[in-house]
């Protein structure tokens, strides 16, 4: 089955063409593991110290992750799996609630954020598994490339009021992302998992 892809660069006429990069499914699964691991470090009461400025990195990583999924993963699932439309709508509503919970996140709000992240991982993980069943490896790689580009341009702070579906989120989110990145540069705010002394492994 051919998955209705969002607008992507042409691949040419060669049917043996295989794009370089990682599958969107592999990227999303790896990011989910990293986010859960960071949350574990921030909430567990074991001897391992919580990472310094971990809340800032968690907020930025989740903001980018959700933005990119809403731009490319969820619309593709909706188009490729029409029976999953209600599940996509539920995921979008849950994403908006998670972004709202992230706003002004402090230690005492981590329990709610953690519960919402676990729900997100479960819901979106099931949608990714379903997408793997109908999309070709080449399609998943091309979507992965788009997801990674979208993440680099995405906001690093929660903006639950911005559009959550194409085409408007693909216009608004990068513009908001520019403003966030300027603020991050001025304040020296860390925004990547790699900025942590011990980044969570994927």
mmCIF file of C-alpha atoms in Angstrom:
data_model
loop_
_atom_site.group_PDB
_atom_site.id
_atom_site.type_symbol
_atom_site.label_atom_id
_atom_site.label_comp_id
_atom_site.label_asym_id
_atom_site.label_seq_id
_atom_site.Cartn_x
_atom_site.Cartn_y
_atom_site.Cartn_z
ATOM 1 C CA UNK A 1 0.000 0.000 0.000
ATOM 2 C CA UNK A 2 1.217 3.502 -0.787
ATOM 3 C CA UNK A 3 0.903 5.909 2.098
ATOM 4 C CA UNK A 4 -0.359 9.404 1.190
ATOM 5 C CA UNK A 5 2.744 11.353 2.118
ATOM 6 C CA UNK A 6 2.858 15.052 2.897
ATOM 7 C CA UNK A 7 4.614 17.142 0.235
ATOM 8 C CA UNK A 8 8.150 15.806 -0.077
ATOM 9 C CA UNK A 9 10.939 16.368 -2.577
ATOM 10 C CA UNK A 10 10.643 14.145 -5.660
ATOM 11 C CA UNK A 11 12.723 10.979 -5.708
ATOM 12 C CA UNK A 12 13.183 10.772 -9.470
ATOM 13 C CA UNK A 13 12.124 7.972 -11.762
ATOM 14 C CA UNK A 14 14.416 5.277 -10.370
ATOM 15 C CA UNK A 15 12.222 2.686 -8.644
ATOM 16 C CA UNK A 16 15.203 1.320 -6.733
ATOM 17 C CA UNK A 17 15.831 4.685 -5.064
ATOM 18 C CA UNK A 18 16.195 4.368 -1.287
ATOM 19 C CA UNK A 19 16.462 7.611 0.667
ATOM 20 C CA UNK A 20 19.071 8.021 3.354
ATOM 21 C CA UNK A 21 18.099 8.615 6.942
ATOM 22 C CA UNK A 22 16.131 6.987 9.715
ATOM 23 C CA UNK A 23 12.572 5.737 9.756
ATOM 24 C CA UNK A 24 10.028 8.017 11.414
ATOM 25 C CA UNK A 25 8.950 5.024 13.493
ATOM 26 C CA UNK A 26 12.498 4.422 14.754
ATOM 27 C CA UNK A 27 13.004 8.129 15.530
ATOM 28 C CA UNK A 28 9.743 8.446 17.463
ATOM 29 C CA UNK A 29 10.346 5.225 19.401
ATOM 30 C CA UNK A 30 13.877 6.361 20.354
ATOM 31 C CA UNK A 31 12.677 9.815 21.435
ATOM 32 C CA UNK A 32 9.929 8.253 23.548
ATOM 33 C CA UNK A 33 12.509 6.113 25.359
ATOM 34 C CA UNK A 34 14.743 9.147 25.963
ATOM 35 C CA UNK A 35 11.890 11.281 27.287
ATOM 36 C CA UNK A 36 10.753 8.542 29.656
ATOM 37 C CA UNK A 37 14.299 8.037 30.891
ATOM 38 C CA UNK A 38 14.746 11.769 31.548
ATOM 39 C CA UNK A 39 11.443 11.848 33.418
ATOM 40 C CA UNK A 40 12.566 8.869 35.496
ATOM 41 C CA UNK A 41 15.749 10.699 36.457
ATOM 42 C CA UNK A 42 13.790 13.819 37.383
ATOM 43 C CA UNK A 43 11.178 12.029 39.501
ATOM 44 C CA UNK A 44 12.881 8.993 41.077
ATOM 45 C CA UNK A 45 13.994 9.343 44.678
ATOM 46 C CA UNK A 46 17.077 7.183 44.238
ATOM 47 C CA UNK A 47 20.704 8.224 44.841
ATOM 48 C CA UNK A 48 21.151 9.245 41.203
ATOM 49 C CA UNK A 49 20.974 13.053 41.153
ATOM 50 C CA UNK A 50 18.462 14.722 38.851
ATOM 51 C CA UNK A 51 20.192 16.385 35.898
ATOM 52 C CA UNK A 52 20.944 20.053 36.351
ATOM 53 C CA UNK A 53 18.497 22.173 34.332
ATOM 54 C CA UNK A 54 16.671 18.967 33.438
ATOM 55 C CA UNK A 55 13.248 20.645 33.549
ATOM 56 C CA UNK A 56 14.290 23.165 30.904
ATOM 57 C CA UNK A 57 15.629 20.432 28.624
ATOM 58 C CA UNK A 58 12.522 18.281 29.174
ATOM 59 C CA UNK A 59 10.246 21.198 28.286
ATOM 60 C CA UNK A 60 12.213 22.021 25.127
ATOM 61 C CA UNK A 61 12.563 18.393 24.001
ATOM 62 C CA UNK A 62 8.855 17.681 24.495
ATOM 63 C CA UNK A 63 7.822 20.915 22.760
ATOM 64 C CA UNK A 64 9.912 20.043 19.685
ATOM 65 C CA UNK A 65 8.818 16.408 19.718
ATOM 66 C CA UNK A 66 5.086 17.162 19.876
ATOM 67 C CA UNK A 67 5.332 19.870 17.223
ATOM 68 C CA UNK A 68 7.075 17.606 14.722
ATOM 69 C CA UNK A 69 4.689 14.704 15.357
ATOM 70 C CA UNK A 70 1.714 16.996 14.770
ATOM 71 C CA UNK A 71 3.207 18.262 11.518
ATOM 72 C CA UNK A 72 4.114 14.910 9.954
ATOM 73 C CA UNK A 73 3.364 11.748 11.933
ATOM 74 C CA UNK A 74 -0.247 12.287 12.968
ATOM 75 C CA UNK A 75 -1.466 13.674 9.603
ATOM 76 C CA UNK A 76 0.127 10.710 7.843
ATOM 77 C CA UNK A 77 -1.538 8.240 10.219
ATOM 78 C CA UNK A 78 -4.891 9.968 9.643
ATOM 79 C CA UNK A 79 -4.488 9.748 5.846
ATOM 80 C CA UNK A 80 -3.087 6.217 5.741
ATOM 81 C CA UNK A 81 -5.394 4.726 8.383
ATOM 82 C CA UNK A 82 -8.830 6.390 8.162
ATOM 83 C CA UNK A 83 -10.166 4.099 10.913
ATOM 84 C CA UNK A 84 -7.627 5.676 13.288
ATOM 85 C CA UNK A 85 -9.022 9.223 12.911
ATOM 86 C CA UNK A 86 -10.613 9.212 16.393
ATOM 87 C CA UNK A 87 -7.340 8.011 17.934
ATOM 88 C CA UNK A 88 -5.452 10.812 16.144
ATOM 89 C CA UNK A 89 -7.965 13.383 17.425
ATOM 90 C CA UNK A 90 -7.525 12.027 20.962
ATOM 91 C CA UNK A 91 -3.725 12.204 20.621
ATOM 92 C CA UNK A 92 -3.959 15.840 19.467
ATOM 93 C CA UNK A 93 -6.196 16.751 22.414
ATOM 94 C CA UNK A 94 -3.828 15.009 24.815
ATOM 95 C CA UNK A 95 -0.851 16.817 23.249
ATOM 96 C CA UNK A 96 -2.557 20.171 23.853
ATOM 97 C CA UNK A 97 -3.159 19.236 27.495
ATOM 98 C CA UNK A 98 0.477 18.139 27.864
ATOM 99 C CA UNK A 99 1.725 21.429 26.400
ATOM 100 C CA UNK A 100 -0.497 23.317 28.840
ATOM 101 C CA UNK A 101 0.918 21.272 31.739
ATOM 102 C CA UNK A 102 4.440 22.056 30.529
ATOM 103 C CA UNK A 103 3.857 25.807 30.731
ATOM 104 C CA UNK A 104 5.682 27.062 33.802
ATOM 105 C CA UNK A 105 6.683 23.517 34.744
ATOM 106 C CA UNK A 106 8.170 23.166 38.212
ATOM 107 C CA UNK A 107 9.127 20.166 40.316
ATOM 108 C CA UNK A 108 5.655 19.933 41.841
ATOM 109 C CA UNK A 109 4.078 19.578 38.389
ATOM 110 C CA UNK A 110 6.266 16.710 37.245
ATOM 111 C CA UNK A 111 3.864 13.982 38.352
ATOM 112 C CA UNK A 112 1.138 15.269 36.037
ATOM 113 C CA UNK A 113 3.566 15.759 33.149
ATOM 114 C CA UNK A 114 4.989 12.274 33.711
ATOM 115 C CA UNK A 115 1.528 10.691 33.594
ATOM 116 C CA UNK A 116 0.682 12.594 30.425
ATOM 117 C CA UNK A 117 3.967 11.608 28.768
ATOM 118 C CA UNK A 118 3.354 7.942 29.583
ATOM 119 C CA UNK A 119 -0.097 8.202 28.024
ATOM 120 C CA UNK A 120 1.365 9.952 24.969
ATOM 121 C CA UNK A 121 3.991 7.234 24.512
ATOM 122 C CA UNK A 122 1.335 4.523 24.724
ATOM 123 C CA UNK A 123 -1.121 6.224 22.336
ATOM 124 C CA UNK A 124 1.376 7.384 19.739
ATOM 125 C CA UNK A 125 3.399 4.177 20.007
ATOM 126 C CA UNK A 126 0.301 2.217 18.986
ATOM 127 C CA UNK A 127 -0.277 4.558 16.030
ATOM 128 C CA UNK A 128 3.368 4.175 14.954
ATOM 129 C CA UNK A 129 3.034 0.387 15.096
ATOM 130 C CA UNK A 130 -0.057 0.572 12.890
ATOM 131 C CA UNK A 131 1.727 2.879 10.428
ATOM 132 C CA UNK A 132 4.630 0.419 10.162
ATOM 133 C CA UNK A 133 2.136 -2.176 8.898
ATOM 134 C CA UNK A 134 0.977 -0.115 5.906
ATOM 135 C CA UNK A 135 3.938 2.100 4.943
ATOM 136 C CA UNK A 136 6.990 1.012 2.991
ATOM 137 C CA UNK A 137 10.469 1.383 4.531
ATOM 138 C CA UNK A 138 11.219 4.124 1.975
ATOM 139 C CA UNK A 139 8.104 6.072 2.949
ATOM 140 C CA UNK A 140 8.953 5.783 6.639
ATOM 141 C CA UNK A 141 12.494 7.065 5.966
ATOM 142 C CA UNK A 142 11.270 10.014 3.921
ATOM 143 C CA UNK A 143 8.840 10.883 6.726
ATOM 144 C CA UNK A 144 11.675 10.516 9.233
ATOM 145 C CA UNK A 145 13.727 13.050 7.303
ATOM 146 C CA UNK A 146 10.820 15.485 7.356
ATOM 147 C CA UNK A 147 10.247 14.917 11.073
ATOM 148 C CA UNK A 148 13.888 15.681 11.904
ATOM 149 C CA UNK A 149 13.818 18.887 9.846
ATOM 150 C CA UNK A 150 10.563 19.931 11.557
ATOM 151 C CA UNK A 151 12.068 19.287 14.993
ATOM 152 C CA UNK A 152 15.019 21.555 14.284
ATOM 153 C CA UNK A 153 12.657 24.401 13.342
ATOM 154 C CA UNK A 154 10.079 23.693 16.064
ATOM 155 C CA UNK A 155 9.399 25.799 19.153
ATOM 156 C CA UNK A 156 11.391 25.007 22.295
ATOM 157 C CA UNK A 157 8.666 26.252 24.632
ATOM 158 C CA UNK A 158 5.054 25.093 24.922
ATOM 159 C CA UNK A 159 2.549 27.035 22.814
ATOM 160 C CA UNK A 160 -0.754 25.167 23.245
ATOM 161 C CA UNK A 161 -2.665 27.903 21.415
ATOM 162 C CA UNK A 162 -0.889 27.460 18.068
ATOM 163 C CA UNK A 163 -2.528 25.405 15.290
ATOM 164 C CA UNK A 164 -2.045 21.648 15.737
ATOM 165 C CA UNK A 165 -2.841 20.480 12.199
ATOM 166 C CA UNK A 166 -1.497 21.187 8.691
ATOM 167 C CA UNK A 167 -1.175 23.374 6.824
ATOM 168 C CA UNK A 168 -1.132 26.118 9.458
ATOM 169 C CA UNK A 169 1.082 24.398 12.009
ATOM 170 C CA UNK A 170 3.780 23.982 9.334
ATOM 171 C CA UNK A 171 3.717 27.758 8.863
ATOM 172 C CA UNK A 172 3.213 29.007 12.418
ATOM 173 C CA UNK A 173 5.412 26.603 14.407
ATOM 174 C CA UNK A 174 8.709 27.424 12.628
ATOM 175 C CA UNK A 175 8.006 31.142 13.041
ATOM 176 C CA UNK A 176 7.332 30.700 16.762
ATOM 177 C CA UNK A 177 10.424 28.484 16.922
ATOM 178 C CA UNK A 178 12.621 31.346 15.699
ATOM 179 C CA UNK A 179 11.419 33.560 18.545
ATOM 180 C CA UNK A 180 11.989 30.785 21.090
ATOM 181 C CA UNK A 181 15.515 30.134 19.816
ATOM 182 C CA UNK A 182 16.411 33.817 20.103
ATOM 183 C CA UNK A 183 15.183 33.820 23.713
ATOM 184 C CA UNK A 184 17.148 30.619 24.392
ATOM 185 C CA UNK A 185 20.330 32.126 22.968
ATOM 186 C CA UNK A 186 19.958 35.324 24.993
ATOM 187 C CA UNK A 187 19.320 33.468 28.259
ATOM 188 C CA UNK A 188 21.721 30.562 27.677
ATOM 189 C CA UNK A 189 18.868 28.088 28.179
ATOM 190 C CA UNK A 190 19.743 24.455 27.356
ATOM 191 C CA UNK A 191 17.253 22.846 24.978
ATOM 192 C CA UNK A 192 18.735 19.516 23.805
ATOM 193 C CA UNK A 193 19.097 16.217 25.612
ATOM 194 C CA UNK A 194 22.740 16.342 24.526
ATOM 195 C CA UNK A 195 23.138 19.508 26.632
ATOM 196 C CA UNK A 196 22.814 17.397 29.767
ATOM 197 C CA UNK A 197 25.951 16.099 31.461
ATOM 198 C CA UNK A 198 24.616 12.542 31.017
ATOM 199 C CA UNK A 199 22.072 12.506 28.170
ATOM 200 C CA UNK A 200 19.508 9.687 28.192
ATOM 201 C CA UNK A 201 20.471 6.965 25.742
ATOM 202 C CA UNK A 202 18.216 6.150 22.834
#
